[in-house]
């Protein structure tokens, strides 16, 4: 299961991570967020040990989404060495997320 990250732990868990980190910015009321949740879980297992995949509830953690200019959810941001390397908004397919992770994270 994808780990939860909050505003307080974001720097330590995401920006200072040794692994690339994909953060899923979501909310429980968001239909498209719920639609891609199973895909996020599958990718968490497939990329275990290579890419850390985390979820951030934007309702409970407003600071980080506003820092990264997130206006729509779901938004997935891939961080590598503390930098944003890719950002995707909307319920995208597993194939495109997998391609992005293979191209940009590994």
mmCIF file of C-alpha atoms in Angstrom:
data_model
loop_
_atom_site.group_PDB
_atom_site.id
_atom_site.type_symbol
_atom_site.label_atom_id
_atom_site.label_comp_id
_atom_site.label_asym_id
_atom_site.label_seq_id
_atom_site.Cartn_x
_atom_site.Cartn_y
_atom_site.Cartn_z
ATOM 1 C CA UNK A 1 0.000 0.000 0.000
ATOM 2 C CA UNK A 2 1.259 3.478 -0.858
ATOM 3 C CA UNK A 3 2.519 5.341 2.204
ATOM 4 C CA UNK A 4 0.757 8.498 3.366
ATOM 5 C CA UNK A 5 2.845 11.657 3.607
ATOM 6 C CA UNK A 6 1.873 14.929 5.296
ATOM 7 C CA UNK A 7 3.092 18.525 5.180
ATOM 8 C CA UNK A 8 5.313 18.013 8.246
ATOM 9 C CA UNK A 9 7.106 14.969 6.834
ATOM 10 C CA UNK A 10 7.300 16.045 3.193
ATOM 11 C CA UNK A 11 10.884 17.330 3.201
ATOM 12 C CA UNK A 12 12.299 14.283 4.994
ATOM 13 C CA UNK A 13 10.213 11.627 3.232
ATOM 14 C CA UNK A 14 10.095 13.051 -0.304
ATOM 15 C CA UNK A 15 12.719 15.724 -0.948
ATOM 16 C CA UNK A 16 15.501 13.957 0.977
ATOM 17 C CA UNK A 17 14.621 10.422 -0.167
ATOM 18 C CA UNK A 18 17.387 8.310 -1.695
ATOM 19 C CA UNK A 19 14.816 6.888 -4.124
ATOM 20 C CA UNK A 20 12.766 8.823 -6.674
ATOM 21 C CA UNK A 21 9.329 9.538 -5.145
ATOM 22 C CA UNK A 22 5.969 9.711 -6.928
ATOM 23 C CA UNK A 23 3.462 11.690 -4.849
ATOM 24 C CA UNK A 24 -0.256 11.285 -5.543
ATOM 25 C CA UNK A 25 -2.068 14.453 -4.419
ATOM 26 C CA UNK A 26 -5.685 13.393 -3.843
ATOM 27 C CA UNK A 27 -8.842 13.838 -1.740
ATOM 28 C CA UNK A 28 -11.462 11.317 -0.588
ATOM 29 C CA UNK A 29 -14.315 13.167 -2.358
ATOM 30 C CA UNK A 30 -12.510 13.157 -5.737
ATOM 31 C CA UNK A 31 -13.948 10.569 -8.173
ATOM 32 C CA UNK A 32 -10.942 10.451 -10.536
ATOM 33 C CA UNK A 33 -8.651 10.105 -7.473
ATOM 34 C CA UNK A 34 -10.606 7.038 -6.362
ATOM 35 C CA UNK A 35 -10.531 5.714 -9.934
ATOM 36 C CA UNK A 36 -6.720 5.712 -10.138
ATOM 37 C CA UNK A 37 -6.165 4.515 -6.547
ATOM 38 C CA UNK A 38 -5.939 0.812 -7.570
ATOM 39 C CA UNK A 39 -3.394 1.727 -10.273
ATOM 40 C CA UNK A 40 -1.295 3.602 -7.694
ATOM 41 C CA UNK A 41 -1.360 0.515 -5.448
ATOM 42 C CA UNK A 42 -0.283 -1.767 -8.327
ATOM 43 C CA UNK A 43 2.600 0.569 -9.202
ATOM 44 C CA UNK A 44 3.622 0.688 -5.520
ATOM 45 C CA UNK A 45 4.168 -3.074 -5.648
ATOM 46 C CA UNK A 46 5.733 -3.163 -9.134
ATOM 47 C CA UNK A 47 8.293 -0.435 -8.370
ATOM 48 C CA UNK A 48 9.025 -1.445 -4.760
ATOM 49 C CA UNK A 49 12.664 -0.747 -3.923
ATOM 50 C CA UNK A 50 13.086 1.420 -7.058
ATOM 51 C CA UNK A 51 10.538 4.235 -6.649
ATOM 52 C CA UNK A 52 8.763 5.291 -3.447
ATOM 53 C CA UNK A 53 5.081 5.996 -4.051
ATOM 54 C CA UNK A 54 3.230 8.175 -1.548
ATOM 55 C CA UNK A 55 -0.200 9.732 -1.246
ATOM 56 C CA UNK A 56 -0.998 13.165 0.173
ATOM 57 C CA UNK A 57 -4.544 14.142 1.140
ATOM 58 C CA UNK A 58 -4.822 17.763 -0.041
ATOM 59 C CA UNK A 59 -7.683 18.544 2.367
ATOM 60 C CA UNK A 60 -5.620 17.554 5.419
ATOM 61 C CA UNK A 61 -2.321 19.001 4.106
ATOM 62 C CA UNK A 62 -2.874 22.338 2.311
ATOM 63 C CA UNK A 63 0.714 23.624 2.552
ATOM 64 C CA UNK A 64 2.555 21.331 0.151
ATOM 65 C CA UNK A 65 -0.054 21.345 -2.666
ATOM 66 C CA UNK A 66 -0.127 25.141 -2.588
ATOM 67 C CA UNK A 67 3.692 25.271 -2.674
ATOM 68 C CA UNK A 68 3.656 23.207 -5.883
ATOM 69 C CA UNK A 69 0.743 25.105 -7.447
ATOM 70 C CA UNK A 70 -1.669 22.187 -7.499
ATOM 71 C CA UNK A 71 -5.059 23.396 -8.691
ATOM 72 C CA UNK A 72 -6.643 20.106 -9.818
ATOM 73 C CA UNK A 73 -6.557 16.585 -8.457
ATOM 74 C CA UNK A 74 -5.467 13.944 -8.891
ATOM 75 C CA UNK A 75 -2.038 15.393 -9.593
ATOM 76 C CA UNK A 76 0.978 13.119 -9.542
ATOM 77 C CA UNK A 77 4.424 14.657 -9.172
ATOM 78 C CA UNK A 78 7.638 12.694 -9.575
ATOM 79 C CA UNK A 79 10.523 13.960 -7.438
ATOM 80 C CA UNK A 80 14.125 12.893 -7.970
ATOM 81 C CA UNK A 81 16.952 14.227 -5.790
ATOM 82 C CA UNK A 82 14.496 16.734 -4.281
ATOM 83 C CA UNK A 83 13.534 18.200 -7.674
ATOM 84 C CA UNK A 84 10.304 17.926 -9.673
ATOM 85 C CA UNK A 85 11.059 15.914 -12.814
ATOM 86 C CA UNK A 86 7.523 15.257 -14.068
ATOM 87 C CA UNK A 87 3.952 16.256 -13.256
ATOM 88 C CA UNK A 88 0.732 14.647 -14.484
ATOM 89 C CA UNK A 89 -2.813 15.829 -13.758
ATOM 90 C CA UNK A 90 -5.942 13.727 -14.090
ATOM 91 C CA UNK A 91 -6.742 10.038 -14.065
ATOM 92 C CA UNK A 92 -4.123 8.803 -16.520
ATOM 93 C CA UNK A 93 -3.654 5.191 -17.558
ATOM 94 C CA UNK A 94 -1.404 2.724 -15.778
ATOM 95 C CA UNK A 95 0.593 2.313 -18.991
ATOM 96 C CA UNK A 96 1.412 6.037 -19.175
ATOM 97 C CA UNK A 97 2.361 6.219 -15.490
ATOM 98 C CA UNK A 98 4.545 3.130 -15.837
ATOM 99 C CA UNK A 99 6.213 4.649 -18.915
ATOM 100 C CA UNK A 100 6.851 7.909 -17.050
ATOM 101 C CA UNK A 101 8.408 6.049 -14.097
ATOM 102 C CA UNK A 102 10.603 3.925 -16.370
ATOM 103 C CA UNK A 103 11.725 6.968 -18.415
ATOM 104 C CA UNK A 104 12.160 9.575 -15.679
ATOM 105 C CA UNK A 105 12.761 7.728 -12.396
ATOM 106 C CA UNK A 106 14.971 4.744 -13.232
#
